[in-house]
Tab-separated table of C-alpha atoms in Angstrom:
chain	number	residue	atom	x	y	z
A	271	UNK	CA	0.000	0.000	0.000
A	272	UNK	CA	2.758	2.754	0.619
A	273	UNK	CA	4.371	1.739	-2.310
A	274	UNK	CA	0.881	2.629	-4.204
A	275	UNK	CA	0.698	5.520	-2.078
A	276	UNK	CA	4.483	6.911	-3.064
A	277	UNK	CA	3.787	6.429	-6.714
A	278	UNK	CA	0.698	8.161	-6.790
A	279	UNK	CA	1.714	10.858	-4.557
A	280	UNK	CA	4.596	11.402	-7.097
A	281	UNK	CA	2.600	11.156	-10.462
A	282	UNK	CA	0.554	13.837	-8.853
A	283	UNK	CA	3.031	15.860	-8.092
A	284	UNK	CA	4.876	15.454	-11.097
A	285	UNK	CA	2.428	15.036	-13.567
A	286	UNK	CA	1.465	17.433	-16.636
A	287	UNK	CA	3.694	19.714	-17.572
A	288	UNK	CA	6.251	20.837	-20.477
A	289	UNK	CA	9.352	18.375	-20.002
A	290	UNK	CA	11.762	21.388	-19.380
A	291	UNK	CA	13.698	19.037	-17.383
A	292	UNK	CA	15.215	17.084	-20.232
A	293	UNK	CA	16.605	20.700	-21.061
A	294	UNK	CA	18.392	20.336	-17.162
A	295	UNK	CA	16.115	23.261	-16.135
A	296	UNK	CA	13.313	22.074	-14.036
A	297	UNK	CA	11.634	24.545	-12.624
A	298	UNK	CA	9.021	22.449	-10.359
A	299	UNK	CA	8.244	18.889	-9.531
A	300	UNK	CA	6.343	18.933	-12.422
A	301	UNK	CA	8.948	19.266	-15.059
A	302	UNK	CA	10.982	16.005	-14.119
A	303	UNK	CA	7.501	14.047	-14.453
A	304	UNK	CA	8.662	12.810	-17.747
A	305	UNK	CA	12.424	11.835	-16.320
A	306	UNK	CA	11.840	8.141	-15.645
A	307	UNK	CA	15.141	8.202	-13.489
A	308	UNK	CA	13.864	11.135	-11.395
A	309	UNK	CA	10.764	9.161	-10.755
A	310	UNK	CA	12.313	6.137	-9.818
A	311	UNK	CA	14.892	8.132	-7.312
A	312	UNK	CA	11.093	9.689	-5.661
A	313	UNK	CA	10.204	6.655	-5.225
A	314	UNK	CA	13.604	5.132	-3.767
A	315	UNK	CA	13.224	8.149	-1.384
A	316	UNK	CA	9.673	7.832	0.099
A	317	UNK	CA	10.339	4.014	0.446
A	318	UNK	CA	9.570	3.375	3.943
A	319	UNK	CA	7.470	6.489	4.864
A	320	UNK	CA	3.909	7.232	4.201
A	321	UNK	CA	3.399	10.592	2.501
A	322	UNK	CA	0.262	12.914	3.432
A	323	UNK	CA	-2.990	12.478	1.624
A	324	UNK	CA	-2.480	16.698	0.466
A	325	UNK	CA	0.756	15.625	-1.998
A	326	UNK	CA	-1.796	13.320	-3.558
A	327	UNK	CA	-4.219	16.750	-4.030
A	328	UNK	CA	-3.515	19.764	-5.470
A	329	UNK	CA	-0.275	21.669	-4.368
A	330	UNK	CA	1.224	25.233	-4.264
A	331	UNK	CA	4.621	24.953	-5.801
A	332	UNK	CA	7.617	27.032	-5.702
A	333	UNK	CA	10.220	28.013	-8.749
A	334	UNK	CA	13.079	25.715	-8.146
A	335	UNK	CA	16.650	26.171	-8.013
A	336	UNK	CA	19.786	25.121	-8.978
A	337	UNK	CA	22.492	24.403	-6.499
A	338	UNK	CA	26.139	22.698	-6.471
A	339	UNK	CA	26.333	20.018	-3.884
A	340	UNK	CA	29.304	17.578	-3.509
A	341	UNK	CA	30.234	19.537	-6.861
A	342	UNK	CA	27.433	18.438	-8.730
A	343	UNK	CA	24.908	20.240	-10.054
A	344	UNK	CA	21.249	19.794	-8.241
A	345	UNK	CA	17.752	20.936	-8.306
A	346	UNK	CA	15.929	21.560	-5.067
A	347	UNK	CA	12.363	22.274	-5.338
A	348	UNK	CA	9.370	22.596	-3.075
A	349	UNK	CA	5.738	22.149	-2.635
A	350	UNK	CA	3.149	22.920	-0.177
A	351	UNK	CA	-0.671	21.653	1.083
A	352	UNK	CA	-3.242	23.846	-1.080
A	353	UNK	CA	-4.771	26.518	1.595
A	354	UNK	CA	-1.898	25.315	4.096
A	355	UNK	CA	1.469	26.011	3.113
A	356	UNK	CA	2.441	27.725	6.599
A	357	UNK	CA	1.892	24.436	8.134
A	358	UNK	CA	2.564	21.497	5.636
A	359	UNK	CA	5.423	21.875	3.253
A	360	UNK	CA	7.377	19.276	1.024
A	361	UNK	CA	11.263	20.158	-0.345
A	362	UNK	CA	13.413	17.988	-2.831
A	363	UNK	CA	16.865	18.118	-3.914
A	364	UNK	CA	17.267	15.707	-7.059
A	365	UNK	CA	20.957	15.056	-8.658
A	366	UNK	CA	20.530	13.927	-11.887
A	367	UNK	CA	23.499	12.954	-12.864
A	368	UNK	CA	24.189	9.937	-9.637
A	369	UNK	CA	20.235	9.711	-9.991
A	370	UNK	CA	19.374	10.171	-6.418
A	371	UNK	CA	16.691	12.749	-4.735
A	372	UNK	CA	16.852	13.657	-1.004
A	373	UNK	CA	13.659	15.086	0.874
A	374	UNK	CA	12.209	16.756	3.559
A	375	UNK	CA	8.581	17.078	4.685
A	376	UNK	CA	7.549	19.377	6.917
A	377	UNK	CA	4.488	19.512	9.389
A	378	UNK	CA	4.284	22.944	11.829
A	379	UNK	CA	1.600	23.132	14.657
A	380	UNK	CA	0.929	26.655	14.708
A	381	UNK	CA	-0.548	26.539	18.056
A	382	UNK	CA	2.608	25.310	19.636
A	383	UNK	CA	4.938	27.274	17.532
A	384	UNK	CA	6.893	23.300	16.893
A	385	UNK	CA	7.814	21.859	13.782
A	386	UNK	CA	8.163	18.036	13.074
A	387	UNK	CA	10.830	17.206	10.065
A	388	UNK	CA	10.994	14.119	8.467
A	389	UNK	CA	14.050	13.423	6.503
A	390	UNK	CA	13.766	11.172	3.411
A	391	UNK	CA	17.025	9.422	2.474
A	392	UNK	CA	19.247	10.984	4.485
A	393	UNK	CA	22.410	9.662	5.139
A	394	UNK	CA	25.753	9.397	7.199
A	395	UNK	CA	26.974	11.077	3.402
A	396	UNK	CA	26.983	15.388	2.311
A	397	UNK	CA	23.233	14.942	2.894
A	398	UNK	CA	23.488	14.423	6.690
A	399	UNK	CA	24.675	18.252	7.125
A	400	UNK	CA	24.656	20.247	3.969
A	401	UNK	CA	21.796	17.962	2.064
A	402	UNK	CA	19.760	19.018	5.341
A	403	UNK	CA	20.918	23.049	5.006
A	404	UNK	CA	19.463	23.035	1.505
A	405	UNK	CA	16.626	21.381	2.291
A	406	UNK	CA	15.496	23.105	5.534
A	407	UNK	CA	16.526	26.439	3.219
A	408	UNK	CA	14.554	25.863	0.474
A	409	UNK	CA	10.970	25.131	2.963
A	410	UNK	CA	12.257	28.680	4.434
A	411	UNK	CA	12.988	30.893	1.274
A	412	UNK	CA	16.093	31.335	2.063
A	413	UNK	CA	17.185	29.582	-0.672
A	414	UNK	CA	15.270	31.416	-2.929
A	415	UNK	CA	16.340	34.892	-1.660
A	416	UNK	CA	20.304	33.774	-1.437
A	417	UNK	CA	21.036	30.907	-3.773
A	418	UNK	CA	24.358	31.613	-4.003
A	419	UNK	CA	24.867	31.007	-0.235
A	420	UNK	CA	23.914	27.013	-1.117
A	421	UNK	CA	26.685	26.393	-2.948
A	422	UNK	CA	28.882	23.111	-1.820
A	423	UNK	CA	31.179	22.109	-3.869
């Protein structure tokens, strides 16, 4: 069932639009819909967790951005709930090239003022620190307002 659940979630997500990704400028989840390798590394990251029923609905979606990390070239993008997006957000980082994504979902209680983070395919590797910098950074907009301060080679 979660693996149903992680494919849908990403054909819904990724589905429909231009394929400005085989051009190595995606600009949101959308645009790698038609990279089978980018939907198979999706799928290798939500393995083991159960995604929210709103990434199977419609989403808000930000402009993504390019990054170096490890010296590679990546594409971090986000996503949030429809109607929600100060309390449920969703950020990627996809490396084409070693075909492998990285992700973080994010679920703030506003009454609390807390934030619960789940990290999807995280490792002991660059991802464990600076995968988790761009990540958090991207759910913020800090990425967005200083790319240039993401830059890991």
């Amino acid at each position: 069932m979660r693996k149903i659940v992680a494919s849908v979630a990403l054909l819904t997500i990724l589905a429909g639009t231009p394929p400005a990704f085989a051009q190595n400028h995606p600009a949101t989840f959308r645009e790698i819909a038609s990279d089978p390798a980018a939907t198979a590394a999706f799928k290798a990251m939500a393995k083991g967790h159960t995604l929210p029923d709103w990434i199977n609905g419609k989403t808000v979606e930000s402009p993504g951005n390019e990054v170096t990390f490890g010296g590679d070239k990546v594409y971090v993008m986000s996503a949030c709930k429809q109607h929600d997006c100060g309390s449920e957000r969703i950020a990627v980082m996809y490396d084409p090239g070693k075909k492998i994504m990285y992700g973080l979902l994010l679920s703030a209680d506003q009454k609390t003022v807390t934030e619960k983070l789940t990290w999807l395919n995280i490792g002991p590797g660059n991802e464990a620190i600076d995968g988790r910098t761009i990540l958090y950074a991207a759910l913020t907009g800090s990425l967005e307002n200083h790319p240039g301060a993401f830059d890991y080679k």
